[in-house]
Tab-separated table of C-alpha atoms and ligand atoms in Angstrom:
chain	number	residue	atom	x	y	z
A	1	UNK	CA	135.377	104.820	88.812
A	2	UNK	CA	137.732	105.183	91.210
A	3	UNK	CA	141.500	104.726	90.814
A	4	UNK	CA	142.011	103.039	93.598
A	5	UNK	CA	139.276	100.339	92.708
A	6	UNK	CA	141.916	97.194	91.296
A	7	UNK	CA	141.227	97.355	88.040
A	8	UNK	CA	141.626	93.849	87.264
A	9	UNK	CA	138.865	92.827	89.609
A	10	UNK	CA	135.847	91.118	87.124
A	11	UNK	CA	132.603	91.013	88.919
A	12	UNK	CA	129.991	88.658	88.022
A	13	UNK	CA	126.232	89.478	86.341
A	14	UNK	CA	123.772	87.161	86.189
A	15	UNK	CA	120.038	87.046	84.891
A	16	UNK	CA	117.330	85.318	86.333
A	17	UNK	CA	115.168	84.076	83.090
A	18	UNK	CA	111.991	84.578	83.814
A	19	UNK	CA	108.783	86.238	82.584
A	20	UNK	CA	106.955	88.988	85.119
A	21	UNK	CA	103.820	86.429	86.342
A	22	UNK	CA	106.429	83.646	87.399
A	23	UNK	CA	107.953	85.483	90.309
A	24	UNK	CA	107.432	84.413	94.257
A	25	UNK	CA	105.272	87.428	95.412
A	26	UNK	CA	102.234	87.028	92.661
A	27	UNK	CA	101.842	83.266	93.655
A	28	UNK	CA	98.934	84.047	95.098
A	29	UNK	CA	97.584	86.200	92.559
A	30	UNK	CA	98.578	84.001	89.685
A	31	UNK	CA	97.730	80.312	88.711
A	32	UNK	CA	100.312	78.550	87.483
A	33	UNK	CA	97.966	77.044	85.251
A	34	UNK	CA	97.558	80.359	83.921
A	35	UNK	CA	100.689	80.644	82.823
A	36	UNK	CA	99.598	79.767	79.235
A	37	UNK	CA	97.156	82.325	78.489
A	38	UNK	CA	99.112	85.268	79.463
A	39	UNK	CA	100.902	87.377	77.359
A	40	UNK	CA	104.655	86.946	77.656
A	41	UNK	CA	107.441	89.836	77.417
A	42	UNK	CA	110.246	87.398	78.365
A	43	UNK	CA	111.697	86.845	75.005
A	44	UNK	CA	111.816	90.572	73.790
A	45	UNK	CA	113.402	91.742	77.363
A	46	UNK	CA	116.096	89.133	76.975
A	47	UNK	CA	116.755	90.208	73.562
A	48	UNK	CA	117.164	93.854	74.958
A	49	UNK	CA	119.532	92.751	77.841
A	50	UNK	CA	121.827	90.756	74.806
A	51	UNK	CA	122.130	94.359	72.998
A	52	UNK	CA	122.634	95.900	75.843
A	53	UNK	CA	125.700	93.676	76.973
A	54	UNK	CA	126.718	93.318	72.989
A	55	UNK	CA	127.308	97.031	73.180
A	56	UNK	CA	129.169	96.928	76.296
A	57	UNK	CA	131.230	93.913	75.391
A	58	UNK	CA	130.308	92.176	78.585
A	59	UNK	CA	129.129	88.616	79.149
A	60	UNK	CA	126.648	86.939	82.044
A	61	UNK	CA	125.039	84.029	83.512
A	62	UNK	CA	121.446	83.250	82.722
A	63	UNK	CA	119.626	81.414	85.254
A	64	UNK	CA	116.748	79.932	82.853
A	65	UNK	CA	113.579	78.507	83.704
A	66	UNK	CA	113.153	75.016	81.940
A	67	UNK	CA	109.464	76.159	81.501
A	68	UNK	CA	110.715	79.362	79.532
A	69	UNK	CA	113.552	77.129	77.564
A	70	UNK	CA	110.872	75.014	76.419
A	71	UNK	CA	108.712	77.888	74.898
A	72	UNK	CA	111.862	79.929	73.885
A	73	UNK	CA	114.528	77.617	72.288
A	74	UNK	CA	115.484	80.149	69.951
A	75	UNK	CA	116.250	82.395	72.749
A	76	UNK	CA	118.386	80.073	74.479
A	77	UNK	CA	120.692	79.616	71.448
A	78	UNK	CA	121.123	83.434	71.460
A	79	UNK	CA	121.857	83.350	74.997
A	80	UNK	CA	124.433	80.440	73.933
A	81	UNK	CA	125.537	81.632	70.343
A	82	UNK	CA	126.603	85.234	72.430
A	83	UNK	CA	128.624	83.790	74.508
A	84	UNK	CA	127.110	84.119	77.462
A	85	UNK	CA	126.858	80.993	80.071
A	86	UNK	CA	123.256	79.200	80.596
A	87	UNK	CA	122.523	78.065	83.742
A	88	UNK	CA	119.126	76.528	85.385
A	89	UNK	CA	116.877	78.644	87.772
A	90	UNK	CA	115.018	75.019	88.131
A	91	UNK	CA	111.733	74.079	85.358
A	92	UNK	CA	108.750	75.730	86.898
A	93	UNK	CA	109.910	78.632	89.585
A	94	UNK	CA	108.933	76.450	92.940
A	95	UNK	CA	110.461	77.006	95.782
A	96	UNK	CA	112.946	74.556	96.636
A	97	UNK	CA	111.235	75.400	100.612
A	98	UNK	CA	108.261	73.923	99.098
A	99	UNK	CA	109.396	70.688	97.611
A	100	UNK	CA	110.202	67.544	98.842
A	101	UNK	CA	113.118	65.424	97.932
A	102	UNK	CA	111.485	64.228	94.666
A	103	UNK	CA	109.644	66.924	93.659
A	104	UNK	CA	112.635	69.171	93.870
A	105	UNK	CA	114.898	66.230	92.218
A	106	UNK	CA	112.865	66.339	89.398
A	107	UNK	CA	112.569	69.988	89.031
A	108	UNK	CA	116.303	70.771	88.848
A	109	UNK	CA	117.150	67.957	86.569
A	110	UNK	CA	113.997	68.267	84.317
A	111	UNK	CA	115.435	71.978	83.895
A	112	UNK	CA	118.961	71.173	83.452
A	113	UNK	CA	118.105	68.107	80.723
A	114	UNK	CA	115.989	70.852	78.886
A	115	UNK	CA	118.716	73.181	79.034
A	116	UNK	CA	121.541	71.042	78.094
A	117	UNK	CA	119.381	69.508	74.800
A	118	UNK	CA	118.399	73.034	73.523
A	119	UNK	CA	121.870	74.867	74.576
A	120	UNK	CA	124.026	71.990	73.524
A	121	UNK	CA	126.138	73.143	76.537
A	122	UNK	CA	126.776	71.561	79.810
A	123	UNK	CA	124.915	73.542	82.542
A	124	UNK	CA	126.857	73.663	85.976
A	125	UNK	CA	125.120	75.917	87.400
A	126	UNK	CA	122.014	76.703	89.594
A	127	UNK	CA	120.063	79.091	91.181
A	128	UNK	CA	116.857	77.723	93.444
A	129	UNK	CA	114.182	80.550	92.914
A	130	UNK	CA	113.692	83.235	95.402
A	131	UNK	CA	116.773	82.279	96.925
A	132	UNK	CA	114.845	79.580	98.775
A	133	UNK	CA	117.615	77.098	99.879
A	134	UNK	CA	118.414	78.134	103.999
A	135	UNK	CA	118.362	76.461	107.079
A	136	UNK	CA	115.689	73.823	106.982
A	137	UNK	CA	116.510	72.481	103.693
A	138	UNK	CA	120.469	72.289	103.405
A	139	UNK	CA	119.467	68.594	102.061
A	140	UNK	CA	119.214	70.316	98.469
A	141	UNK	CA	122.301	70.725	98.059
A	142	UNK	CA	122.550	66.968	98.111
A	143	UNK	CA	120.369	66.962	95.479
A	144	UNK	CA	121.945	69.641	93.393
A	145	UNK	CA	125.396	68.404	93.264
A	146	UNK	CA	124.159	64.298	92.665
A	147	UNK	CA	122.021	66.146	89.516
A	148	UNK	CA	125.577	66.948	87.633
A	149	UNK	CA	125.497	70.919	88.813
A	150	UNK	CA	129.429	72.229	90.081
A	151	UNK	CA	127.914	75.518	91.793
A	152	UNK	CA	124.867	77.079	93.087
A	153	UNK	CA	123.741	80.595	93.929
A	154	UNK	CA	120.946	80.199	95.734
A	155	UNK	CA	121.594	81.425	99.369
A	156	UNK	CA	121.283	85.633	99.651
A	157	UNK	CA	123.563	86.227	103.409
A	158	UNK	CA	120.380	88.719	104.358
A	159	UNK	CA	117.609	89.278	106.470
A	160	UNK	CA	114.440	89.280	104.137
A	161	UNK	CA	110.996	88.490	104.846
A	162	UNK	CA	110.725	85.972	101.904
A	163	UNK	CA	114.099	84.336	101.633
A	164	UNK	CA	118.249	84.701	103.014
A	165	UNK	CA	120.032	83.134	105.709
A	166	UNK	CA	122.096	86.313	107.245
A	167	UNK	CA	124.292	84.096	109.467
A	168	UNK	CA	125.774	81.778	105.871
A	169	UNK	CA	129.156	82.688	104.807
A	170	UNK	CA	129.254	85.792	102.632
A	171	UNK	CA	131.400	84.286	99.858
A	172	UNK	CA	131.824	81.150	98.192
A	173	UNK	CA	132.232	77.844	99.586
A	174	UNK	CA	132.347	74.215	99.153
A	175	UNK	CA	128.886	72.891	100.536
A	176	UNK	CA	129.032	69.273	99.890
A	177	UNK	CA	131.436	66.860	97.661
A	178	UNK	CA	131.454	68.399	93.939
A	179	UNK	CA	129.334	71.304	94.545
A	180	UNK	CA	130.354	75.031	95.704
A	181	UNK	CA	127.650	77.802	96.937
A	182	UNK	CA	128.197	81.323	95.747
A	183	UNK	CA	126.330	83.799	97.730
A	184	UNK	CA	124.880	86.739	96.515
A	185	UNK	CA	127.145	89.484	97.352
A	186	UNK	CA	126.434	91.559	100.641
A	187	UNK	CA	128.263	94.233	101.968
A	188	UNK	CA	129.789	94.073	105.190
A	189	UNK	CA	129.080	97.529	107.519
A	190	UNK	CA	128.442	97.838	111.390
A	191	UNK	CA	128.588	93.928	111.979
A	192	UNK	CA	125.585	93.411	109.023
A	193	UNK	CA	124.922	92.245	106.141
A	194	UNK	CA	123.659	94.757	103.424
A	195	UNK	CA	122.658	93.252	100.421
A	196	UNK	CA	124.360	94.030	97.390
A	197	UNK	CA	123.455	91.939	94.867
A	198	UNK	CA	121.036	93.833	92.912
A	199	UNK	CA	117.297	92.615	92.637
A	200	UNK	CA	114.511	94.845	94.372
A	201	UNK	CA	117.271	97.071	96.222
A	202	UNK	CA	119.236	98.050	93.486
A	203	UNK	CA	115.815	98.798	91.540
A	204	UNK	CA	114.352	100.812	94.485
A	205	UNK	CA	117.560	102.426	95.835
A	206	UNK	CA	119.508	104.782	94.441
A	207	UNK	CA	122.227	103.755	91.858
A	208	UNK	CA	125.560	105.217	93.982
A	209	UNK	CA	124.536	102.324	97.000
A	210	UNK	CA	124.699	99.659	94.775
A	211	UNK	CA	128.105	100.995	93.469
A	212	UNK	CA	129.404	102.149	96.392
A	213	UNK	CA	128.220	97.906	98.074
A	214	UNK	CA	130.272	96.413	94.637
A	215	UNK	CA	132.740	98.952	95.252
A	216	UNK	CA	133.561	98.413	98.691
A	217	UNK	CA	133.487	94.103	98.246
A	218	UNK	CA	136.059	94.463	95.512
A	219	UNK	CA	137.933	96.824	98.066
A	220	UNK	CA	137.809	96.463	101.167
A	221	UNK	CA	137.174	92.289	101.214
A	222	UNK	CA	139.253	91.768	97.774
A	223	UNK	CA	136.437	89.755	96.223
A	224	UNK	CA	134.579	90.004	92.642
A	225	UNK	CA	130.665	90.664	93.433
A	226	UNK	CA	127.722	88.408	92.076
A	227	UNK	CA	125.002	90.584	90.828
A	228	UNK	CA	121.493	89.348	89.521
A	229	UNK	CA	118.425	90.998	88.190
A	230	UNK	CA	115.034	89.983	85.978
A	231	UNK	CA	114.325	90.592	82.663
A	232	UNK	CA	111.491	91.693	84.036
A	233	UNK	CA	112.425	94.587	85.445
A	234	UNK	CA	113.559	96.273	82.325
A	235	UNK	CA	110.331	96.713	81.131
A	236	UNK	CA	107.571	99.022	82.171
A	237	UNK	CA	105.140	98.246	79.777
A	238	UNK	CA	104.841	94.913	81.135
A	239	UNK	CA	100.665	93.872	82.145
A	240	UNK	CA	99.498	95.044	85.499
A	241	UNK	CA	98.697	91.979	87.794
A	242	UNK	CA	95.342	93.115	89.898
A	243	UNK	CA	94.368	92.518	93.436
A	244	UNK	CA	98.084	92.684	94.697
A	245	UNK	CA	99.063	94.269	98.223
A	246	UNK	CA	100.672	97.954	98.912
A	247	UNK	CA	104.132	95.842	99.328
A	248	UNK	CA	104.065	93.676	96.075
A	249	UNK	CA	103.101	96.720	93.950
A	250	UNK	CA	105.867	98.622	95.745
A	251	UNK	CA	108.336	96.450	94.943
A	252	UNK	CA	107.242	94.750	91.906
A	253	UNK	CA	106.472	98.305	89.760
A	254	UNK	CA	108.343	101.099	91.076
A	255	UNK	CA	111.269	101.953	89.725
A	256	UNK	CA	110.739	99.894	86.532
A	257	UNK	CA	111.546	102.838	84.032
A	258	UNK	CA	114.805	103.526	85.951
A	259	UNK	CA	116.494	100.105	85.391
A	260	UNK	CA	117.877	99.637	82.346
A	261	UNK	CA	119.456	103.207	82.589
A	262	UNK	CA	120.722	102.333	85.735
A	263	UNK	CA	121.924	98.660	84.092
A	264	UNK	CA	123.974	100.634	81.379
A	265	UNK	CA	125.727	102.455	84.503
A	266	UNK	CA	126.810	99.467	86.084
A	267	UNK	CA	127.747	97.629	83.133
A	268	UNK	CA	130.606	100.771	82.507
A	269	UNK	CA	131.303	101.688	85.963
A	270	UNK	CA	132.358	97.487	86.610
A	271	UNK	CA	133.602	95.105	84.613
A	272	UNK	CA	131.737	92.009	84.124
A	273	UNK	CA	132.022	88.376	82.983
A	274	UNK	CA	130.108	84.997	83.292
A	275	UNK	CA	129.841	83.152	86.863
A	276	UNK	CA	131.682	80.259	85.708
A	277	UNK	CA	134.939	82.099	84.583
A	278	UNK	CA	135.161	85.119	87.829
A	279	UNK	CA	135.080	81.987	90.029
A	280	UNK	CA	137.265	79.624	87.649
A	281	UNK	CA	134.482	77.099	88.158
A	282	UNK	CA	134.768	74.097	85.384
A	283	UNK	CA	133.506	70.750	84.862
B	1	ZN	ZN1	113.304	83.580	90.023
């Protein structure tokens, strides 16, 4: 790293919990009522991405499905017992862009009661899936902060064809009474936002952008990053989903082997700690 880099600066990882057929893109492909019958990988991926940050003495957040805490209550006392920080990613991966009032009311506290009875922890934090709170549903946040949550991390400050909203603020911010948003960290270059917040681009691009993007936040805008990924995308072994287009394959399977060799990279070249402490959020 270099010397220059503050080296003080704690940067914060995060995990969305979920298992490869749950995410946005196969929604089509996949019935939720499906779900059930197919083979899950969740559990053993997690347990990799514990090791992995037991070895490197670093802790995270873990945005967990309700759906997945229910099935896996083992798995979130690990998460728990390691010290890392559970957090909801909602109970059953919709869309908060999909949902009405209620439906997404009940989602996010179904999710957080689950969380809270099997974690015996107080969950403050949220993350709507696919990033899916933006302009025409600002109302959630409403929602979010009358359910009990003190942040969210659910807006991504890009242009995407599924989700962002390039024009919200780029770091955190109080949204409504109680409740703070903390954006998924872009870098700033040429008047745009780049993302930098791992997902898909720090799977599909090379390693030294998403180092140089963390590297140049803590630098040049004096700010700790927010990084996420899926257990998901450790794991290359994981079923093939059929009938999906050229883009989904693209950018659901390449890349897959490269991850969690590129994970061990960032986990030395940063330093990295749970959302709740790097933003001194508390109840
Ligand atoms: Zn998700």
């Amino acid at each position: 790293m270099n010397a220059s880099v503050p080296i003080d600066l704690v940067n914060a990882l995060t995990v969305d919990v979920e298992d490869y057929f749950q995410v946005s893109a196969f929604e089509p492909h996949i019935d939720r009522e499906h779900w059930e019958s197919l083979p899950c990988r969740v559990e053993r991926n997690v347990d990799t991405l514990l090791e992995l940050l037991a070895e490197r003495r670093a802790h995270a957040t873990f945005f967990t499905l309700g759906w997945i805490a229910q099935r896996y209550p083992g798995l979130v006392r690990r998460i728990v017992a390691q010290g890392h920080e559970l957090a909801s990613h909602g109970y059953g991966h919709r869309r908060a862009s999909d949902l009405d009032h209620a439906a997404f009311n009940d989602d996010i506290r179904r999710a957080k009661g689950l969380l809270e009875d099997i974690g015996g922890r107080a969950v403050i934090g949220y993350r709507a899936p696919s990033f899916s709170i933006g302009k025409r549903n600002l109302w959630a946040f409403d929602c979010i902060a009358a359910a009990g949550y003190r942040y969210s991390s659910s807006i991504y400050p890009v242009q995407h064809d599924h989700y962002g909203m390039p024009d919200a603020p780029r770091f955190p911010y109080r949204v409504c009474a109680g409740l703070t948003e903390i954006p998924v960290t872009t870098a700033r270059l040429f008047g745009r936002n780049l993302p930098a917040g791992g997902g898909g681009y720090f799977r599909l691009a090379p390693y030294h952008l998403s180092r140089w993007a963390i590297t140049r936040v803590n630098r040049v805008d004096l700010r700790p990053a927010i990084f996420y990924f899926h257990p998901w995308e450790i794991d290359p072994e994981q079923p093939r989903v059929r009938g999906l287009g050229l883009k989904t394959r693209f950018r659901h399977y390449l890349n897959l082997h490269r991850t969690q060799p590129r994970l061990k990279r960032l986990l030395s070249d940063f330093q990295w700690d749970r959302v709740d402490r790097v933003f001194e959020i508390d109840l």
